[in-house]
Amino acid sequence: MSATSPPKDAPPPVETAPEASFAETALKLGGKSEDEARRMGAIDRADDQVEHLFQPQYQTVNSPIHRAIWERQLPVELFEASHESTPPDVRQVMSQSLEVVRRNRHAGTLFNSEGKIAESVLQELAGVGYWGLLVDRQYGGYGAPLRSFMSFLTQMALVDPTTAGLASVHGCIGAVDPVRTFGTEEQKERFLPRLASGEKLSAFALTEPCAGSDLTALRTRARLEDGRYLVTGEKLFITNVVPGRTIGLVCLIDDKPAVLIADLPERENDQFKLVKYGLHALKHTYNRGIIFKDFPVPAENLLRVTKGNGLTIAYHGLNLGRVALCATAAGNMRLMLASMLPWSKFRVTYGEAIAKRELVRRRLARLAGLIVACDALVAWCSTLLDQGYRGEMECIVAKIFGSESQKEAAIELFMKTHGGRAFLHGHLFGDQVHEFLAPCIYEGEGEMLGMALFKSLVKQHGTQYFEPVGKALAAAGMKTFSPANPVHAWKLRKALVPYGTWWVSEGFAHKWRTELGPMADDLREHALVAIRGLQSLPLEISATMRKHQLKLADRQCRMSELSSRVQKLVVMLATSLYAAKQNDETVRMAADVVCQDLARELNGKRPSDRYFRSMNDLGAKIAGGGFASIAGLHPDEILMKYET
Ligand SMILES: Cc1cc2nc3c(=O)[nH]c(=O)nc-3n(C[C@H](O)[C@H](O)[C@H](O)COP(=O)(O)OP(=O)(O)OC[C@H]3O[C@@H](n4cnc5c(N)ncnc54)[C@H](O)[C@@H]3O)c2cc1C
């Protein structure tokens, strides 16, 4: 099954006593409390169960990043993005949607009196098919390929980033993805047409006051009574939640996470209340807490999964949301770049426009590089998802890079270039700074996700080679294993043979040369550096696992550091391959500079003069109007203008 093609009707879940997962066993052996081991085991099992939704060739062990590191030949074709091929009617929905938002923006009717996207705009968007883009055609939607949808979100973000974000909230993390992927035929027929037409907009209610990063701490519960579930509990930070809308609601049923699709009443009542608070981020849409007290949801609204539970459903949608977030970041950063150009040409200091200064040009070049790298990740990840890959690690790379780039762009490049004016009311930075920072937190905080990436990366290696050793250790009554200790080696000899064989063969392994297609020399060099870097990692990763053994889960900084290196190499590879196929020379130059930056972050070398020259040349080119994808954007007026 692919990420975009839902499975056949799922029969009710068969409840069996859960087997201890790899994480659970390792944590118990590593001296963690029963409770922590059980909690991590639950997360690990939910993750395993997501895997089962995908055909073996699309599961994590066969994903591009996993294969790039653990196989002898890096499958370079799996890092290439497909060309965008958008069906004509989908293209029409997209262009009409852009037109609706543009028109309302110009007319000053985009927001209501509370500063939120106006209901009339949401309805106009419904009229042109915006909310049905990701819903399959047989249920009244357009079944847009993710490759097209995600690039379109970047375009929408150029007109209005909040509207772009809402398409992801509704279609990726909201009710659309859970129902189309996990719903029965009856549930799809009941919910999807209304979600596609925009009659019902949707949200996803997962986070609780006590459960954000730690999803095993959920407390909202539902109990079955007279053919309906009665939900009691509290949700926090739920985007797009408004009375009358539809939510994917994660709650505990019989102590297990489950997802109910709940139609919210038109008004608050004793069973359903909204919690209102001031929130700086997502200020143009509603984000509320929800309190449920015996809130009734029909029993037939429970999404059933053959393997897994509500977290399985949540993880599936979050994957898509993470790419969408990177796509929106690519739009936001273009808005920043477009705003920096007129200002840096206008602002003269010491007799020269700042656009002519190296430091400012370097910022323009760096920003263009971040934009191109985000475009590359969006194109690559959405290609994988369309092909049917789970793409969890790849989507995590896109999410972290997109959100961190947007943060860096906002603070280091955009704010610094605009100086004091950045803080004036009415300035894009001052007005939107929270929007630029919040993506680092929602849909998974970056460092937590980085550790999740590392765990996915080492899971199979651990299960194959370390789990038998761990079990043998426990059987021998030993806490740790020292390879230098002959008694240890003798006691564990049987369990150690497969690992020893792997280690020796990896040490002498001949890594197959990866053939790259035609590319400019600089981009080829970046791709080769990335390939060599990824291919050199197995022994180091394995040595880290061996060194820390059952305590590895506590070595968060080490996991984070290794994960961060993997991420950088992956971004380099995806960006250089993507840029090699672009006709626009400025895009290729931007890819070159961002790859040079990544290479230096990895090798710790000081920047060369050649690097500074290339930054300066690119910055000058961009200042001269050379970055085509921001042409036509109309940045806000320069504030506090003065006579020149
Ligand atoms: C603008 C916005 C919109 C949102 N929209 C939605 C939505 O639509 N639906 C929804 O369900 N949720 C939503 N959220 C919630 C969001 O997903 C959570 O805020 C996020 O998952 C982090 O959870 P938390 O805030 O509870 O952080 P916490 O769990 O309190 O964690 C705080 C920090 O502690 C650190 N930390 C936590 N655990 C560990 C650990 N084990 N090891 C090391 N460090 C750790 C991490 O750095 C983490 O960021 C939204 C949040 C915001 C800000």
XYZ file of C-alpha atoms and ligand atoms in Angstrom, residues 173 204-207 211-214 236-239 279 281-282 287 438 441-445 448 451 556, ligand 1:
79
model
C -2.879 15.760 9.610
C -6.418 16.707 14.367
C -6.641 16.636 18.144
C -3.708 14.756 19.602
C -1.807 16.999 22.039
C 1.014 14.843 26.525
C 2.931 16.537 23.698
C 6.317 14.977 23.000
C 5.310 12.038 25.184
C -4.457 21.568 23.794
C -3.079 23.592 20.848
C -5.537 22.232 18.289
C -5.276 24.159 15.030
C -1.217 32.332 21.111
C 1.827 31.643 16.468
C -0.802 30.786 13.839
C -6.003 27.322 17.698
C 6.689 27.747 15.675
C 7.985 22.786 17.596
C 4.765 21.567 16.032
C 4.493 18.229 14.261
C 7.392 17.115 16.426
C 10.184 19.243 17.891
C 13.165 14.832 19.289
C 16.492 11.073 17.662
C 20.736 11.500 23.424
C 1.250 26.755 16.848
C 1.011 25.342 17.267
C 0.079 24.555 16.600
C -0.167 23.249 17.012
N -1.150 22.504 16.377
C -1.457 21.273 16.863
C -2.576 20.520 16.315
O -3.241 20.952 15.366
N -2.883 19.315 16.864
C -2.159 18.791 17.902
O -2.489 17.704 18.345
N -1.093 19.473 18.442
C -0.737 20.687 17.953
N 0.311 21.399 18.513
C 1.074 20.818 19.603
C 2.478 20.429 19.201
O 2.479 19.312 18.333
C 3.263 20.182 20.500
O 3.452 21.465 21.083
C 4.597 19.511 20.255
O 4.403 18.172 19.862
C 5.478 19.528 21.513
O 4.762 19.098 22.628
P 4.756 20.003 23.957
O 4.483 21.409 23.577
O 3.845 19.374 24.929
O 6.254 19.921 24.452
P 6.799 19.069 25.674
O 6.358 17.658 25.554
O 6.452 19.805 26.908
O 8.345 19.120 25.431
C 9.073 20.342 25.566
C 10.472 20.089 25.106
O 11.129 19.226 26.025
C 12.072 18.451 25.360
N 11.784 17.035 25.634
C 10.595 16.451 25.853
N 10.735 15.145 26.068
C 12.058 14.878 25.994
C 12.847 13.696 26.099
N 12.302 12.504 26.352
N 14.168 13.803 25.899
C 14.745 14.993 25.633
N 14.053 16.136 25.509
C 12.725 16.080 25.689
C 11.949 18.759 23.867
O 12.910 19.702 23.463
C 10.568 19.366 23.761
O 10.429 20.254 22.692
C 0.563 22.707 18.088
C 1.524 23.486 18.746
C 1.744 24.799 18.360
C 2.740 25.618 19.087
